Amino acid sequence: DTGVSQDPRHKITKRGQNVTFRCDPISEHNRLYWYRQTLGQGPEFLTYFQNEAQLEKSRLLSDRFSAERPKGSFSTLEIQRTEQGDSAMYLCASSLRGTGGSTGANVLTFGAGSRLTVL
Amino acid sequence: TQLLEQSPQFLSIQEGENLTVYCNSSSVFSSLQWYRQEPGEGPVLLVTVVTGGEVKKLKRLTFQFGDARKDSSLHITAAQPGDTGLYLCAGGSRERRFGAGTRLTVKP
């Protein structure tokens, strides 16, 4: 297993354009998370999926943001009509939702991130 | 929303010194995790603490979970330049929210 993969690693776009990021989680992981991180800050939670179901969305996720995980495997995060304030690192993480409250459950494995620059 | 506050925000020390960074919340957590993040990379898990009062050691790093499970600390003994990075705490049963982190620089 190669870990969590994110593509592209870097994206430069002009304001108003749409961008899409892809995340391929660890294959046996059933939970997938998206975070946004700006310089000097910790990751901000955006949304997470358990299998194909989107269970939680942050209010940070405006109507210009949409995330999908259609088959419970890879996920995409689309940003429509990008704004300069969307410039950030978009991080994906996956975990295995265990049963019985194991401390190993919900350990997040992160990808290297997709850095977005909106000009 | 369960907020996690980390302090200090920045810390710059000389190699060989000891340091402690803190993660505090007004909420009770079933568990807290500590991650380290290097520039251009995603965070990497260091440890998970679960039981109030728990102490875990990872080589020169000592992690403690508060008795009330609202706070945690990370102590590094004899810091090395390789310890440089952003130290993040995270909690929450589902969405895993992160603090803003402590950016540590260890100078040779």
PDB file of N, CA, C and O in Angstrom, chain A residues 12-85:
ATOM      1  N   ILE A  12      -2.283  26.064  -9.845  1.00  0.00           N
ATOM      2  CA  ILE A  12      -2.384  27.511  -9.923  1.00  0.00           C
ATOM      3  C   ILE A  12      -3.518  27.818 -10.878  1.00  0.00           C
ATOM      4  O   ILE A  12      -3.544  27.289 -11.997  1.00  0.00           O
ATOM      5  N   THR A  13      -4.453  28.646 -10.456  1.00  0.00           N
ATOM      6  CA  THR A  13      -5.596  28.942 -11.293  1.00  0.00           C
ATOM      7  C   THR A  13      -5.955  30.417 -11.174  1.00  0.00           C
ATOM      8  O   THR A  13      -5.511  31.114 -10.251  1.00  0.00           O
ATOM      9  N   LYS A  14      -6.738  30.873 -12.116  1.00  0.00           N
ATOM     10  CA  LYS A  14      -7.200  32.259 -12.067  1.00  0.00           C
ATOM     11  C   LYS A  14      -8.536  32.312 -11.335  1.00  0.00           C
ATOM     12  O   LYS A  14      -9.346  31.362 -11.401  1.00  0.00           O
ATOM     13  N   ARG A  15      -8.754  33.425 -10.677  1.00  0.00           N
ATOM     14  CA  ARG A  15     -10.012  33.639  -9.970  1.00  0.00           C
ATOM     15  C   ARG A  15     -11.196  33.393 -10.900  1.00  0.00           C
ATOM     16  O   ARG A  15     -11.194  33.832 -12.050  1.00  0.00           O
ATOM     17  N   GLY A  16     -12.182  32.664 -10.379  1.00  0.00           N
ATOM     18  CA  GLY A  16     -13.378  32.387 -11.163  1.00  0.00           C
ATOM     19  C   GLY A  16     -13.375  31.028 -11.845  1.00  0.00           C
ATOM     20  O   GLY A  16     -14.441  30.568 -12.286  1.00  0.00           O
ATOM     21  N   GLN A  17     -12.207  30.406 -11.920  1.00  0.00           N
ATOM     22  CA  GLN A  17     -12.130  29.081 -12.534  1.00  0.00           C
ATOM     23  C   GLN A  17     -12.541  28.008 -11.528  1.00  0.00           C
ATOM     24  O   GLN A  17     -12.509  28.215 -10.312  1.00  0.00           O
ATOM     25  N   ASN A  18     -12.896  26.846 -12.056  1.00  0.00           N
ATOM     26  CA  ASN A  18     -13.214  25.692 -11.210  1.00  0.00           C
ATOM     27  C   ASN A  18     -11.979  24.794 -11.097  1.00  0.00           C
ATOM     28  O   ASN A  18     -11.203  24.676 -12.059  1.00  0.00           O
ATOM     29  N   VAL A  19     -11.800  24.197  -9.937  1.00  0.00           N
ATOM     30  CA  VAL A  19     -10.697  23.245  -9.761  1.00  0.00           C
ATOM     31  C   VAL A  19     -11.228  21.990  -9.068  1.00  0.00           C
ATOM     32  O   VAL A  19     -12.219  22.049  -8.321  1.00  0.00           O
ATOM     33  N   THR A  20     -10.584  20.881  -9.349  1.00  0.00           N
ATOM     34  CA  THR A  20     -10.956  19.606  -8.733  1.00  0.00           C
ATOM     35  C   THR A  20      -9.713  18.907  -8.227  1.00  0.00           C
ATOM     36  O   THR A  20      -8.712  18.811  -8.944  1.00  0.00           O
ATOM     37  N   PHE A  21      -9.785  18.427  -6.989  1.00  0.00           N
ATOM     38  CA  PHE A  21      -8.706  17.653  -6.387  1.00  0.00           C
ATOM     39  C   PHE A  21      -9.181  16.223  -6.175  1.00  0.00           C
ATOM     40  O   PHE A  21     -10.343  15.991  -5.850  1.00  0.00           O
ATOM     41  N   ARG A  22      -8.234  15.305  -6.333  1.00  0.00           N
ATOM     42  CA  ARG A  22      -8.560  13.884  -6.147  1.00  0.00           C
ATOM     43  C   ARG A  22      -7.766  13.327  -4.983  1.00  0.00           C
ATOM     44  O   ARG A  22      -6.603  13.683  -4.774  1.00  0.00           O
ATOM     45  N   CYS A  23      -8.385  12.425  -4.251  1.00  0.00           N
ATOM     46  CA  CYS A  23      -7.725  11.734  -3.139  1.00  0.00           C
ATOM     47  C   CYS A  23      -7.976  10.241  -3.269  1.00  0.00           C
ATOM     48  O   CYS A  23      -9.121   9.800  -3.384  1.00  0.00           O
ATOM     49  N   ASP A  24      -6.911   9.477  -3.241  1.00  0.00           N
ATOM     50  CA  ASP A  24      -7.000   8.016  -3.187  1.00  0.00           C
ATOM     51  C   ASP A  24      -6.552   7.564  -1.806  1.00  0.00           C
ATOM     52  O   ASP A  24      -5.377   7.669  -1.474  1.00  0.00           O
ATOM     53  N   PRO A  25      -7.489   7.073  -0.990  1.00  0.00           N
ATOM     54  CA  PRO A  25      -7.135   6.689   0.387  1.00  0.00           C
ATOM     55  C   PRO A  25      -6.444   5.325   0.425  1.00  0.00           C
ATOM     56  O   PRO A  25      -6.318   4.650  -0.597  1.00  0.00           O
ATOM     57  N   ILE A  26      -6.038   4.939   1.620  1.00  0.00           N
ATOM     58  CA  ILE A  26      -5.553   3.582   1.837  1.00  0.00           C
ATOM     59  C   ILE A  26      -6.714   2.635   1.580  1.00  0.00           C
ATOM     60  O   ILE A  26      -7.831   2.877   2.044  1.00  0.00           O
ATOM     61  N   SER A  27      -6.463   1.587   0.833  1.00  0.00           N
ATOM     62  CA  SER A  27      -7.554   0.803   0.241  1.00  0.00           C
ATOM     63  C   SER A  27      -8.524   0.224   1.269  1.00  0.00           C
ATOM     64  O   SER A  27      -9.735   0.194   1.034  1.00  0.00           O
ATOM     65  N   GLU A  28      -8.045  -0.197   2.433  1.00  0.00           N
ATOM     66  CA  GLU A  28      -8.969  -0.816   3.384  1.00  0.00           C
ATOM     67  C   GLU A  28      -9.640   0.187   4.318  1.00  0.00           C
ATOM     68  O   GLU A  28     -10.444  -0.185   5.160  1.00  0.00           O
ATOM     69  N   HIS A  29      -9.286   1.468   4.174  1.00  0.00           N
ATOM     70  CA  HIS A  29      -9.876   2.489   5.042  1.00  0.00           C
ATOM     71  C   HIS A  29     -11.273   2.858   4.568  1.00  0.00           C
ATOM     72  O   HIS A  29     -11.496   3.105   3.381  1.00  0.00           O
ATOM     73  N   ASN A  30     -12.220   2.947   5.518  1.00  0.00           N
ATOM     74  CA  ASN A  30     -13.582   3.268   5.135  1.00  0.00           C
ATOM     75  C   ASN A  30     -13.950   4.734   5.395  1.00  0.00           C
ATOM     76  O   ASN A  30     -14.974   5.205   4.934  1.00  0.00           O
ATOM     77  N   ARG A  31     -13.099   5.455   6.136  1.00  0.00           N
ATOM     78  CA  ARG A  31     -13.384   6.874   6.366  1.00  0.00           C
ATOM     79  C   ARG A  31     -12.396   7.739   5.581  1.00  0.00           C
ATOM     80  O   ARG A  31     -11.206   7.408   5.485  1.00  0.00           O
ATOM     81  N   LEU A  32     -12.912   8.826   5.053  1.00  0.00           N
ATOM     82  CA  LEU A  32     -12.083   9.739   4.270  1.00  0.00           C
ATOM     83  C   LEU A  32     -12.440  11.154   4.681  1.00  0.00           C
ATOM     84  O   LEU A  32     -13.616  11.508   4.796  1.00  0.00           O
ATOM     85  N   TYR A  33     -11.411  11.975   4.902  1.00  0.00           N
ATOM     86  CA  TYR A  33     -11.576  13.327   5.412  1.00  0.00           C
ATOM     87  C   TYR A  33     -10.928  14.336   4.464  1.00  0.00           C
ATOM     88  O   TYR A  33      -9.889  14.052   3.860  1.00  0.00           O
ATOM     89  N   TRP A  34     -11.522  15.512   4.386  1.00  0.00           N
ATOM     90  CA  TRP A  34     -10.902  16.644   3.709  1.00  0.00           C
ATOM     91  C   TRP A  34     -10.691  17.757   4.734  1.00  0.00           C
ATOM     92  O   TRP A  34     -11.593  18.067   5.527  1.00  0.00           O
ATOM     93  N   TYR A  35      -9.497  18.341   4.684  1.00  0.00           N
ATOM     94  CA  TYR A  35      -9.153  19.481   5.518  1.00  0.00           C
ATOM     95  C   TYR A  35      -8.553  20.575   4.629  1.00  0.00           C
ATOM     96  O   TYR A  35      -7.994  20.299   3.566  1.00  0.00           O
ATOM     97  N   ARG A  36      -8.638  21.814   5.116  1.00  0.00           N
ATOM     98  CA  ARG A  36      -7.973  22.934   4.469  1.00  0.00           C
ATOM     99  C   ARG A  36      -7.003  23.528   5.480  1.00  0.00           C
ATOM    100  O   ARG A  36      -7.327  23.681   6.669  1.00  0.00           O
ATOM    101  N   GLN A  37      -5.798  23.838   5.009  1.00  0.00           N
ATOM    102  CA  GLN A  37      -4.784  24.399   5.899  1.00  0.00           C
ATOM    103  C   GLN A  37      -4.156  25.616   5.252  1.00  0.00           C
ATOM    104  O   GLN A  37      -3.647  25.556   4.134  1.00  0.00           O
ATOM    105  N   THR A  38      -4.222  26.741   5.953  1.00  0.00           N
ATOM    106  CA  THR A  38      -3.553  27.953   5.493  1.00  0.00           C
ATOM    107  C   THR A  38      -2.270  28.134   6.298  1.00  0.00           C
ATOM    108  O   THR A  38      -2.075  27.519   7.346  1.00  0.00           O
ATOM    109  N   LEU A  39      -1.405  29.009   5.789  1.00  0.00           N
ATOM    110  CA  LEU A  39      -0.075  29.170   6.356  1.00  0.00           C
ATOM    111  C   LEU A  39      -0.144  29.548   7.832  1.00  0.00           C
ATOM    112  O   LEU A  39      -0.867  30.466   8.210  1.00  0.00           O
ATOM    113  N   GLY A  40       0.570  28.787   8.639  1.00  0.00           N
ATOM    114  CA  GLY A  40       0.640  29.104  10.056  1.00  0.00           C
ATOM    115  C   GLY A  40      -0.524  28.599  10.881  1.00  0.00           C
ATOM    116  O   GLY A  40      -0.593  28.857  12.080  1.00  0.00           O
ATOM    117  N   GLN A  41      -1.437  27.873  10.257  1.00  0.00           N
ATOM    118  CA  GLN A  41      -2.605  27.361  10.968  1.00  0.00           C
ATOM    119  C   GLN A  41      -2.638  25.839  10.936  1.00  0.00           C
ATOM    120  O   GLN A  41      -1.974  25.211  10.115  1.00  0.00           O
ATOM    121  N   GLY A  42      -3.433  25.278  11.830  1.00  0.00           N
ATOM    122  CA  GLY A  42      -3.656  23.850  11.784  1.00  0.00           C
ATOM    123  C   GLY A  42      -4.699  23.512  10.734  1.00  0.00           C
ATOM    124  O   GLY A  42      -5.383  24.388  10.213  1.00  0.00           O
ATOM    125  N   PRO A  43      -4.841  22.245  10.407  1.00  0.00           N
ATOM    126  CA  PRO A  43      -5.861  21.841   9.430  1.00  0.00           C
ATOM    127  C   PRO A  43      -7.268  22.166   9.930  1.00  0.00           C
ATOM    128  O   PRO A  43      -7.597  21.904  11.087  1.00  0.00           O
ATOM    129  N   GLU A  44      -8.084  22.738   9.048  1.00  0.00           N
ATOM    130  CA  GLU A  44      -9.486  23.027   9.353  1.00  0.00           C
ATOM    131  C   GLU A  44     -10.357  21.947   8.712  1.00  0.00           C
ATOM    132  O   GLU A  44     -10.259  21.704   7.516  1.00  0.00           O
ATOM    133  N   PHE A  45     -11.201  21.348   9.510  1.00  0.00           N
ATOM    134  CA  PHE A  45     -12.072  20.279   9.029  1.00  0.00           C
ATOM    135  C   PHE A  45     -13.053  20.825   7.995  1.00  0.00           C
ATOM    136  O   PHE A  45     -13.689  21.863   8.195  1.00  0.00           O
ATOM    137  N   LEU A  46     -13.189  20.108   6.871  1.00  0.00           N
ATOM    138  CA  LEU A  46     -14.167  20.469   5.843  1.00  0.00           C
ATOM    139  C   LEU A  46     -15.311  19.461   5.799  1.00  0.00           C
ATOM    140  O   LEU A  46     -16.480  19.834   5.879  1.00  0.00           O
ATOM    141  N   THR A  47     -14.971  18.186   5.654  1.00  0.00           N
ATOM    142  CA  THR A  47     -16.013  17.178   5.525  1.00  0.00           C
ATOM    143  C   THR A  47     -15.410  15.796   5.707  1.00  0.00           C
ATOM    144  O   THR A  47     -14.189  15.631   5.635  1.00  0.00           O
ATOM    145  N   TYR A  48     -16.266  14.815   5.992  1.00  0.00           N
ATOM    146  CA  TYR A  48     -15.778  13.452   5.994  1.00  0.00           C
ATOM    147  C   TYR A  48     -16.849  12.479   5.517  1.00  0.00           C
ATOM    148  O   TYR A  48     -18.054  12.750   5.587  1.00  0.00           O
ATOM    149  N   PHE A  49     -16.375  11.365   4.994  1.00  0.00           N
ATOM    150  CA  PHE A  49     -17.197  10.291   4.463  1.00  0.00           C
ATOM    151  C   PHE A  49     -16.928   9.012   5.240  1.00  0.00           C
ATOM    152  O   PHE A  49     -15.806   8.739   5.632  1.00  0.00           O
ATOM    153  N   GLN A  50     -17.990   8.261   5.436  1.00  0.00           N
ATOM    154  CA  GLN A  50     -17.824   6.871   5.848  1.00  0.00           C
ATOM    155  C   GLN A  50     -18.379   6.041   4.699  1.00  0.00           C
ATOM    156  O   GLN A  50     -19.567   6.110   4.389  1.00  0.00           O
ATOM    157  N   ASN A  51     -17.487   5.295   4.079  1.00  0.00           N
ATOM    158  CA  ASN A  51     -17.803   4.644   2.796  1.00  0.00           C
ATOM    159  C   ASN A  51     -18.227   5.735   1.814  1.00  0.00           C
ATOM    160  O   ASN A  51     -17.519   6.714   1.661  1.00  0.00           O
ATOM    161  N   GLU A  52     -19.385   5.615   1.184  1.00  0.00           N
ATOM    162  CA  GLU A  52     -19.778   6.630   0.197  1.00  0.00           C
ATOM    163  C   GLU A  52     -20.649   7.711   0.797  1.00  0.00           C
ATOM    164  O   GLU A  52     -20.989   8.686   0.116  1.00  0.00           O
ATOM    165  N   ALA A  53     -21.017   7.585   2.053  1.00  0.00           N
ATOM    166  CA  ALA A  53     -21.918   8.542   2.687  1.00  0.00           C
ATOM    167  C   ALA A  53     -21.146   9.713   3.284  1.00  0.00           C
ATOM    168  O   ALA A  53     -20.214   9.531   4.072  1.00  0.00           O
ATOM    169  N   GLN A  54     -21.570  10.922   2.940  1.00  0.00           N
ATOM    170  CA  GLN A  54     -20.978  12.136   3.502  1.00  0.00           C
ATOM    171  C   GLN A  54     -21.692  12.420   4.813  1.00  0.00           C
ATOM    172  O   GLN A  54     -22.852  12.835   4.826  1.00  0.00           O
ATOM    173  N   LEU A  55     -21.016  12.213   5.942  1.00  0.00           N
ATOM    174  CA  LEU A  55     -21.660  12.252   7.246  1.00  0.00           C
ATOM    175  C   LEU A  55     -21.578  13.601   7.947  1.00  0.00           C
ATOM    176  O   LEU A  55     -22.362  13.866   8.858  1.00  0.00           O
ATOM    177  N   GLU A  56     -20.610  14.407   7.588  1.00  0.00           N
ATOM    178  CA  GLU A  56     -20.434  15.673   8.295  1.00  0.00           C
ATOM    179  C   GLU A  56     -19.848  16.689   7.335  1.00  0.00           C
ATOM    180  O   GLU A  56     -18.967  16.369   6.540  1.00  0.00           O
ATOM    181  N   LYS A  57     -20.378  17.921   7.400  1.00  0.00           N
ATOM    182  CA  LYS A  57     -19.857  19.015   6.596  1.00  0.00           C
ATOM    183  C   LYS A  57     -19.692  20.224   7.475  1.00  0.00           C
ATOM    184  O   LYS A  57     -20.610  20.596   8.200  1.00  0.00           O
ATOM    185  N   SER A  58     -18.533  20.866   7.379  1.00  0.00           N
ATOM    186  CA  SER A  58     -18.294  22.095   8.114  1.00  0.00           C
ATOM    187  C   SER A  58     -19.029  23.257   7.448  1.00  0.00           C
ATOM    188  O   SER A  58     -19.242  23.257   6.236  1.00  0.00           O
ATOM    189  N   ARG A  59     -19.371  24.264   8.262  1.00  0.00           N
ATOM    190  CA  ARG A  59     -19.974  25.455   7.655  1.00  0.00           C
ATOM    191  C   ARG A  59     -18.962  26.205   6.796  1.00  0.00           C
ATOM    192  O   ARG A  59     -19.320  27.090   6.025  1.00  0.00           O
ATOM    193  N   LEU A  60     -17.659  25.846   6.935  1.00  0.00           N
ATOM    194  CA  LEU A  60     -16.644  26.437   6.059  1.00  0.00           C
ATOM    195  C   LEU A  60     -16.869  26.003   4.610  1.00  0.00           C
ATOM    196  O   LEU A  60     -16.414  26.662   3.687  1.00  0.00           O
ATOM    197  N   LEU A  61     -17.563  24.889   4.441  1.00  0.00           N
ATOM    198  CA  LEU A  61     -17.778  24.347   3.115  1.00  0.00           C
ATOM    199  C   LEU A  61     -18.970  25.057   2.486  1.00  0.00           C
ATOM    200  O   LEU A  61     -20.116  24.634   2.629  1.00  0.00           O
ATOM    201  N   SER A  62     -18.665  26.169   1.787  1.00  0.00           N
ATOM    202  CA  SER A  62     -19.743  26.945   1.182  1.00  0.00           C
ATOM    203  C   SER A  62     -20.326  26.201  -0.008  1.00  0.00           C
ATOM    204  O   SER A  62     -19.861  25.116  -0.384  1.00  0.00           O
ATOM    205  N   ASP A  63     -21.349  26.825  -0.621  1.00  0.00           N
ATOM    206  CA  ASP A  63     -21.998  26.154  -1.745  1.00  0.00           C
ATOM    207  C   ASP A  63     -21.087  26.083  -2.972  1.00  0.00           C
ATOM    208  O   ASP A  63     -21.435  25.425  -3.958  1.00  0.00           O
ATOM    209  N   ARG A  64     -19.927  26.729  -2.936  1.00  0.00           N
ATOM    210  CA  ARG A  64     -18.992  26.599  -4.052  1.00  0.00           C
ATOM    211  C   ARG A  64     -18.142  25.334  -3.923  1.00  0.00           C
ATOM    212  O   ARG A  64     -17.461  24.947  -4.856  1.00  0.00           O
ATOM    213  N   PHE A  65     -18.185  24.719  -2.760  1.00  0.00           N
ATOM    214  CA  PHE A  65     -17.391  23.511  -2.506  1.00  0.00           C
ATOM    215  C   PHE A  65     -18.303  22.288  -2.552  1.00  0.00           C
ATOM    216  O   PHE A  65     -19.388  22.296  -1.973  1.00  0.00           O
ATOM    217  N   SER A  66     -17.847  21.243  -3.207  1.00  0.00           N
ATOM    218  CA  SER A  66     -18.582  19.987  -3.174  1.00  0.00           C
ATOM    219  C   SER A  66     -17.588  18.838  -3.152  1.00  0.00           C
ATOM    220  O   SER A  66     -16.540  18.886  -3.794  1.00  0.00           O
ATOM    221  N   ALA A  67     -17.917  17.830  -2.379  1.00  0.00           N
ATOM    222  CA  ALA A  67     -17.069  16.651  -2.274  1.00  0.00           C
ATOM    223  C   ALA A  67     -17.907  15.420  -2.543  1.00  0.00           C
ATOM    224  O   ALA A  67     -19.085  15.365  -2.174  1.00  0.00           O
ATOM    225  N   GLU A  68     -17.283  14.459  -3.189  1.00  0.00           N
ATOM    226  CA  GLU A  68     -17.967  13.208  -3.511  1.00  0.00           C
ATOM    227  C   GLU A  68     -17.043  12.025  -3.241  1.00  0.00           C
ATOM    228  O   GLU A  68     -15.819  12.145  -3.315  1.00  0.00           O
ATOM    229  N   ARG A  69     -17.667  10.916  -2.963  1.00  0.00           N
ATOM    230  CA  ARG A  69     -16.932   9.655  -2.839  1.00  0.00           C
ATOM    231  C   ARG A  69     -17.862   8.568  -3.372  1.00  0.00           C
ATOM    232  O   ARG A  69     -18.419   7.777  -2.620  1.00  0.00           O
ATOM    233  N   PRO A  70     -18.050   8.556  -4.683  1.00  0.00           N
ATOM    234  CA  PRO A  70     -19.160   7.805  -5.285  1.00  0.00           C
ATOM    235  C   PRO A  70     -19.152   6.301  -5.025  1.00  0.00           C
ATOM    236  O   PRO A  70     -20.200   5.700  -4.900  1.00  0.00           O
ATOM    237  N   LYS A  71     -18.014   5.682  -4.958  1.00  0.00           N
ATOM    238  CA  LYS A  71     -17.985   4.236  -4.782  1.00  0.00           C
ATOM    239  C   LYS A  71     -17.329   3.855  -3.470  1.00  0.00           C
ATOM    240  O   LYS A  71     -16.955   2.703  -3.269  1.00  0.00           O
ATOM    241  N   GLY A  72     -17.186   4.818  -2.583  1.00  0.00           N
ATOM    242  CA  GLY A  72     -16.567   4.523  -1.298  1.00  0.00           C
ATOM    243  C   GLY A  72     -15.083   4.299  -1.370  1.00  0.00           C
ATOM    244  O   GLY A  72     -14.495   3.781  -0.413  1.00  0.00           O
ATOM    245  N   SER A  73     -14.476   4.677  -2.507  1.00  0.00           N
ATOM    246  CA  SER A  73     -13.020   4.511  -2.604  1.00  0.00           C
ATOM    247  C   SER A  73     -12.380   5.893  -2.717  1.00  0.00           C
ATOM    248  O   SER A  73     -12.252   6.581  -1.717  1.00  0.00           O
ATOM    249  N   PHE A  74     -12.040   6.344  -3.932  1.00  0.00           N
ATOM    250  CA  PHE A  74     -11.422   7.658  -4.084  1.00  0.00           C
ATOM    251  C   PHE A  74     -12.471   8.755  -3.868  1.00  0.00           C
ATOM    252  O   PHE A  74     -13.690   8.511  -3.914  1.00  0.00           O
ATOM    253  N   SER A  75     -11.988   9.965  -3.627  1.00  0.00           N
ATOM    254  CA  SER A  75     -12.878  11.101  -3.418  1.00  0.00           C
ATOM    255  C   SER A  75     -12.384  12.281  -4.249  1.00  0.00           C
ATOM    256  O   SER A  75     -11.196  12.376  -4.572  1.00  0.00           O
ATOM    257  N   THR A  76     -13.308  13.156  -4.614  1.00  0.00           N
ATOM    258  CA  THR A  76     -12.950  14.403  -5.271  1.00  0.00           C
ATOM    259  C   THR A  76     -13.501  15.575  -4.474  1.00  0.00           C
ATOM    260  O   THR A  76     -14.574  15.473  -3.848  1.00  0.00           O
ATOM    261  N   LEU A  77     -12.753  16.662  -4.470  1.00  0.00           N
ATOM    262  CA  LEU A  77     -13.179  17.921  -3.874  1.00  0.00           C
ATOM    263  C   LEU A  77     -13.146  18.961  -4.980  1.00  0.00           C
ATOM    264  O   LEU A  77     -12.091  19.211  -5.571  1.00  0.00           O
ATOM    265  N   GLU A  78     -14.312  19.524  -5.303  1.00  0.00           N
ATOM    266  CA  GLU A  78     -14.389  20.526  -6.357  1.00  0.00           C
ATOM    267  C   GLU A  78     -14.667  21.883  -5.746  1.00  0.00           C
ATOM    268  O   GLU A  78     -15.512  22.013  -4.859  1.00  0.00           O
ATOM    269  N   ILE A  79     -13.972  22.889  -6.231  1.00  0.00           N
ATOM    270  CA  ILE A  79     -14.230  24.269  -5.848  1.00  0.00           C
ATOM    271  C   ILE A  79     -14.644  25.012  -7.110  1.00  0.00           C
ATOM    272  O   ILE A  79     -13.891  25.069  -8.085  1.00  0.00           O
ATOM    273  N   GLN A  80     -15.837  25.565  -7.092  1.00  0.00           N
ATOM    274  CA  GLN A  80     -16.325  26.320  -8.240  1.00  0.00           C
ATOM    275  C   GLN A  80     -16.086  27.810  -8.015  1.00  0.00           C
ATOM    276  O   GLN A  80     -16.091  28.295  -6.886  1.00  0.00           O
ATOM    277  N   ARG A  81     -15.888  28.512  -9.120  1.00  0.00           N
ATOM    278  CA  ARG A  81     -15.735  29.978  -9.078  1.00  0.00           C
ATOM    279  C   ARG A  81     -14.731  30.376  -7.987  1.00  0.00           C
ATOM    280  O   ARG A  81     -15.050  31.114  -7.055  1.00  0.00           O
ATOM    281  N   THR A  82     -13.510  29.894  -8.122  1.00  0.00           N
ATOM    282  CA  THR A  82     -12.511  30.090  -7.075  1.00  0.00           C
ATOM    283  C   THR A  82     -12.290  31.566  -6.772  1.00  0.00           C
ATOM    284  O   THR A  82     -12.393  32.441  -7.646  1.00  0.00           O
ATOM    285  N   GLU A  83     -11.969  31.813  -5.508  1.00  0.00           N
ATOM    286  CA  GLU A  83     -11.656  33.150  -5.012  1.00  0.00           C
ATOM    287  C   GLU A  83     -10.245  33.110  -4.430  1.00  0.00           C
ATOM    288  O   GLU A  83      -9.738  32.043  -4.070  1.00  0.00           O
ATOM    289  N   GLN A  84      -9.633  34.283  -4.306  1.00  0.00           N
ATOM    290  CA  GLN A  84      -8.263  34.323  -3.785  1.00  0.00           C
ATOM    291  C   GLN A  84      -8.194  33.760  -2.372  1.00  0.00           C
ATOM    292  O   GLN A  84      -7.203  33.161  -1.984  1.00  0.00           O
ATOM    293  N   GLY A  85      -9.257  33.908  -1.625  1.00  0.00           N
ATOM    294  CA  GLY A  85      -9.295  33.371  -0.274  1.00  0.00           C
ATOM    295  C   GLY A  85      -9.316  31.853  -0.206  1.00  0.00           C
ATOM    296  O   GLY A  85      -9.164  31.277   0.869  1.00  0.00           O
TER     297      GLY A  85
END
